[in-house]
Coordinates of C-alpha atoms in Angstrom, one line a residue:
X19 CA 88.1 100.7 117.0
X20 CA 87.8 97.3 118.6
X21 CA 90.7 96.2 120.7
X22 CA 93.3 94.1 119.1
X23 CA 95.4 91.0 119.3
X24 CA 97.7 91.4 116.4
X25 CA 99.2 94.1 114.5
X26 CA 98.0 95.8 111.1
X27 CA 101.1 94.1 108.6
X28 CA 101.1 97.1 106.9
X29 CA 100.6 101.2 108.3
X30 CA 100.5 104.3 106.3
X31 CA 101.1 107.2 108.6
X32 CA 100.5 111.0 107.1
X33 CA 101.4 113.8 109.1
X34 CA 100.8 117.5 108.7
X35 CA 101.8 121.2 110.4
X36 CA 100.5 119.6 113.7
X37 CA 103.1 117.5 114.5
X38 CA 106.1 119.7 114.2
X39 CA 104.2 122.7 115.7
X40 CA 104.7 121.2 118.8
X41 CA 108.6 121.5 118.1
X42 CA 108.3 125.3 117.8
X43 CA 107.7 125.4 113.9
X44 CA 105.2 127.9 112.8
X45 CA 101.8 126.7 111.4
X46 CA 100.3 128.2 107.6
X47 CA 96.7 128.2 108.3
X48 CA 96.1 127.9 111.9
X49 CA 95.2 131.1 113.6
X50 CA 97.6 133.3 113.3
X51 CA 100.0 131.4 111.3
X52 CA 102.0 132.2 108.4
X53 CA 99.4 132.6 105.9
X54 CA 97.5 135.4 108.1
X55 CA 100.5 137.5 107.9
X56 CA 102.0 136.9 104.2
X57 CA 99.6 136.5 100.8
X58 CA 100.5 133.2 99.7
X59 CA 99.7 134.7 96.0
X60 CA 103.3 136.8 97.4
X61 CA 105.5 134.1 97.9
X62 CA 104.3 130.2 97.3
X63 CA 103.5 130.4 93.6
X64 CA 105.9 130.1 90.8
X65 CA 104.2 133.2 89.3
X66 CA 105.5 134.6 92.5
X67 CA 109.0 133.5 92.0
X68 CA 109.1 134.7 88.3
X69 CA 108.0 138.6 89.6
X70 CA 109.4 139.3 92.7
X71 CA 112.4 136.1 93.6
X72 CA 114.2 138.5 96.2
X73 CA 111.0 138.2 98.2
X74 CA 109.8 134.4 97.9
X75 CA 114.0 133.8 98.7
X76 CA 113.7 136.1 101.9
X77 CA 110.8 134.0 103.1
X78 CA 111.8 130.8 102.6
X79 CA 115.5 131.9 104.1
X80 CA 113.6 132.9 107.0
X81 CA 111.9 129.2 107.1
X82 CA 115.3 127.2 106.9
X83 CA 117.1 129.8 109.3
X84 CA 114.1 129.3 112.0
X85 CA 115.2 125.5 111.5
X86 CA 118.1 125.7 113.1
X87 CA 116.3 126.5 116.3
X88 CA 113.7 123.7 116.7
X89 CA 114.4 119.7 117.4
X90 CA 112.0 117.1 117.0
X91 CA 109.6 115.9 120.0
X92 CA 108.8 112.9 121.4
X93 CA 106.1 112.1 118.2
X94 CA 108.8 112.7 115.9
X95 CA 111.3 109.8 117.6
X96 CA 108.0 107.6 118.4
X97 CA 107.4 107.2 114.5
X98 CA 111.3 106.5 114.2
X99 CA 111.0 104.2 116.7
X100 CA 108.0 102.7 115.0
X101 CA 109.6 102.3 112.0
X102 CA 112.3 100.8 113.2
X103 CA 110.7 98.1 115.4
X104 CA 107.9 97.7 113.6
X105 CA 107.8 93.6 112.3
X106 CA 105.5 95.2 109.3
X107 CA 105.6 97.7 106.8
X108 CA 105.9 101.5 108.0
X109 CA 104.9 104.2 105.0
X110 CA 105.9 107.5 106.0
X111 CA 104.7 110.4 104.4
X112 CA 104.6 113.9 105.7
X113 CA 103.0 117.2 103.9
X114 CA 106.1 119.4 106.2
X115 CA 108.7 120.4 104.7
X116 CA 111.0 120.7 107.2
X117 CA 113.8 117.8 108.6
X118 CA 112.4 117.1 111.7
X119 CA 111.3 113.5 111.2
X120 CA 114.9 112.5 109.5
X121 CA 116.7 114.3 112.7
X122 CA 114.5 112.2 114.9
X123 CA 115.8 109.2 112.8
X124 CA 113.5 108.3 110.2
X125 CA 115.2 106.7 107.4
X126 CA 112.4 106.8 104.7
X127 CA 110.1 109.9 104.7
X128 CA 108.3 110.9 101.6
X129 CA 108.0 114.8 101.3
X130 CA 104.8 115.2 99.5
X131 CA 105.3 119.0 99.2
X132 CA 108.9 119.2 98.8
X133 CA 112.0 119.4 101.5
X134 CA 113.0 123.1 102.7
X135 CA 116.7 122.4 102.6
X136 CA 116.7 121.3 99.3
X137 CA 117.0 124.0 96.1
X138 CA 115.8 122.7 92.5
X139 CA 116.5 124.4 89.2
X140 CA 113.8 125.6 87.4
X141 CA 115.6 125.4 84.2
X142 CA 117.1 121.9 84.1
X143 CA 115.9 120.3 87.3
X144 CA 118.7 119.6 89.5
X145 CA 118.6 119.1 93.0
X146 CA 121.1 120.3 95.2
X147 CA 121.4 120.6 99.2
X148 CA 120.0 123.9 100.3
X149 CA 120.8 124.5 104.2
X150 CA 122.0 128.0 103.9
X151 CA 120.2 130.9 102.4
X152 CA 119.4 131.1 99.0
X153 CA 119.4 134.2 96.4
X154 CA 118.2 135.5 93.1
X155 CA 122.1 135.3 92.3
X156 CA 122.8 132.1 92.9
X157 CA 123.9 130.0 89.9
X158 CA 122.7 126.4 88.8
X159 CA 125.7 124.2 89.1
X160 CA 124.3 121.7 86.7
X161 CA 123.3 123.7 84.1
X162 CA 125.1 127.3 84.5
X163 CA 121.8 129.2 84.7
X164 CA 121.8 132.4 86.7
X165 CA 118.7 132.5 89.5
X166 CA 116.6 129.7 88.5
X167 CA 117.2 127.9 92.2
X168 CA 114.4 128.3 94.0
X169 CA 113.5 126.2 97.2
X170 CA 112.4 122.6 96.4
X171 CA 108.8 123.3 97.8
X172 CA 105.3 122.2 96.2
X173 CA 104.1 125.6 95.3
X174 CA 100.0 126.5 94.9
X175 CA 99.5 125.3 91.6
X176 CA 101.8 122.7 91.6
X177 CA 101.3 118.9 91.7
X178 CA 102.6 116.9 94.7
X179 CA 105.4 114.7 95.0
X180 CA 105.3 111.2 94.7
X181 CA 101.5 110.7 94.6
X182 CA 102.0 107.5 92.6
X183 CA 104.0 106.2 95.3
X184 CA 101.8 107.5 98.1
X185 CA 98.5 105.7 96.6
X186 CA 100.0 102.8 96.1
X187 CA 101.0 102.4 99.2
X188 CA 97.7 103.8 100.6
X189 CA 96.0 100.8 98.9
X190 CA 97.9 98.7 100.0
X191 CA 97.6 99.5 103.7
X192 CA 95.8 97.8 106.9
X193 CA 95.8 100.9 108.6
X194 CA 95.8 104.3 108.0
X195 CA 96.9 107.0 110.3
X196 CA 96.3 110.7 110.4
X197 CA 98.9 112.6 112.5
X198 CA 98.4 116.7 113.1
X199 CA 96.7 117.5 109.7
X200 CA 93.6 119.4 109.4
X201 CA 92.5 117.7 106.8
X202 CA 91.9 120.9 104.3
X203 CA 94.6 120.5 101.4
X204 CA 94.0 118.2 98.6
X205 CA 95.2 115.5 97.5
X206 CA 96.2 114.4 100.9
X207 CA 92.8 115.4 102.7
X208 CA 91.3 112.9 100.8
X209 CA 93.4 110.0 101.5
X210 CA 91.2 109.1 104.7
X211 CA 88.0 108.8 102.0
X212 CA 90.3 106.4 99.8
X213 CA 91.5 104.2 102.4
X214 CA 87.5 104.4 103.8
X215 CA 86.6 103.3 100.2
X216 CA 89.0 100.3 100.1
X217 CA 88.4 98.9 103.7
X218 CA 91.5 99.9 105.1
X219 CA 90.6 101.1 108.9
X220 CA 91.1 104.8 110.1
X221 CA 92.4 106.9 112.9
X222 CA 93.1 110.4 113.6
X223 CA 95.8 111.5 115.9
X224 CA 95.0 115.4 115.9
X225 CA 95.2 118.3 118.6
X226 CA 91.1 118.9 118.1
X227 CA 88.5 117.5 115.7
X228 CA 89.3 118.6 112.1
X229 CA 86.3 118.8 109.6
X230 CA 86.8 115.7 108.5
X231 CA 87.3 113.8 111.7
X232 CA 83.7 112.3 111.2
X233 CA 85.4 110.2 108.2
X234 CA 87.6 108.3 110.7
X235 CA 86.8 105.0 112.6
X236 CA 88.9 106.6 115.9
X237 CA 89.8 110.2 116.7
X238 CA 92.2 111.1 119.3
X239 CA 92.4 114.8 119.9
X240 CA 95.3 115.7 122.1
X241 CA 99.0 116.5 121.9
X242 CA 101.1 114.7 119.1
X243 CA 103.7 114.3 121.4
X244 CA 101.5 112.4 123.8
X245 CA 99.1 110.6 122.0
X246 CA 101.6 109.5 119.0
X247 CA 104.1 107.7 121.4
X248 CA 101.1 106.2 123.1
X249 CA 99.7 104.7 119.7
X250 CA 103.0 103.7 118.7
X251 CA 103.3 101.7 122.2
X252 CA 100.4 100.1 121.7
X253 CA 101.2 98.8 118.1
X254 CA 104.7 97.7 118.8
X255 CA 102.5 95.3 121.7
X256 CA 100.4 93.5 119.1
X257 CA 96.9 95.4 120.5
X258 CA 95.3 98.7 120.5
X259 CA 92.1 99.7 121.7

């Protein structure tokens, strides 16, 4: 990436499990994450749910409990900062499902897989604040049903959130960042050959080289709590190199 004079007027930032491992939360497929001690096919699908709820609940209770005991880092409040400085357009979306960039103080984060400490009804649909531990016993407020809240989470099978927004916004981007994702979950490891496709320039903020970090125009391989404040420096200056 050439060095620069002026800002991108518009940014589209994705980040991934990278970003708030650094805060202490636990990873799904890095070694010796979450998904190398519990079968996904056990507690992320909503076939799951339907045959064993006691157990997907205990997991994800364990998830929003472990919350309490983690705080942003210096990545999360450099994107806040960005976003709130920023003279252009700041898209946020994140593939975590934990709070972490709204407690560092972003305003307008888009949960592609769903929010943690949120339950939805699988019967009618409503949303409701989750921040406590949910159970099979639990009963909709909307719609009176009896343990259809489960946590408000993209399970495997399910479509993302949002993606109409997100690819909008994509194309309609100067610049495209990737923040601690490893690139391996669809739709989102994707976005960098989109945005390749319509021109828009690329870089990778990532603790090593993922498998697509060939795709990118930069790759910066480091901690997300150094190199994301650094990046965000250098935009809010007018120049990066």
């Amino acid at each position: 990436m050439s060095s620069r004079t002026s800002a991108p007027a518009s940014i589209f930032i994705l980040t991934g499990a990278g970003i708030s491992a650094e805060s202490g939360v636990e990873t799904f497929r890095d070694k010796g994450g979450i998904w190398s001690k519990v079968r996904l096919e056990d507690v992320a699908t909503p076939e799951a749910f339907m045959r064993d709820p006691e157990k997907v609940q205990a997991f994800y209770n364990a998830r929003r409990a472990s919350l309490k005991e983690v705080a942003p880092n210096p990545a999360h409040r450099a994107l806040a900062r960005l976003e709130a400085d920023y003279a252009g357009t700041v898209t946020l979306v994140t593939q975590n499902i934990d709070d972490l960039h709204e407690r560092a103080g972003c305003r307008d984060v888009i949960h592609m897989h769903g929010e943690l400490l949120i339950a939805f009804c699988a019967a009618c649909g409503a949303r409701e604040p989750a921040r406590e531990a949910l159970s099979p016993q639990d009963v909709c407020p909307r719609c009176g049903k009896v343990g259809t809240m489960r946590p408000d989470v993209v399970w495997f099978g399910e479509m993302p959130y949002h993606l109409d927004r997100i690819l909008a916004a994509l194309g309609e981007a100067d610049l495209f960042v990737s923040i601690g994702t490893s690139g391996a979950v669809y739709p989102a490891a994707g976005f960098v050959a989109e945005a390749k496709r319509a021109g828009i320039e690329t870089l990778e903020l990532n603790l090593e080289p993922t498998e697509g970090s060939f795709q990118f125009d930069e790759a910066r391989h480091g901690l997300a709590s150094v190199l994301v404040p650094a990046f965000v420096e250098e935009v809010l200056a007018g120049c990066w190199s």
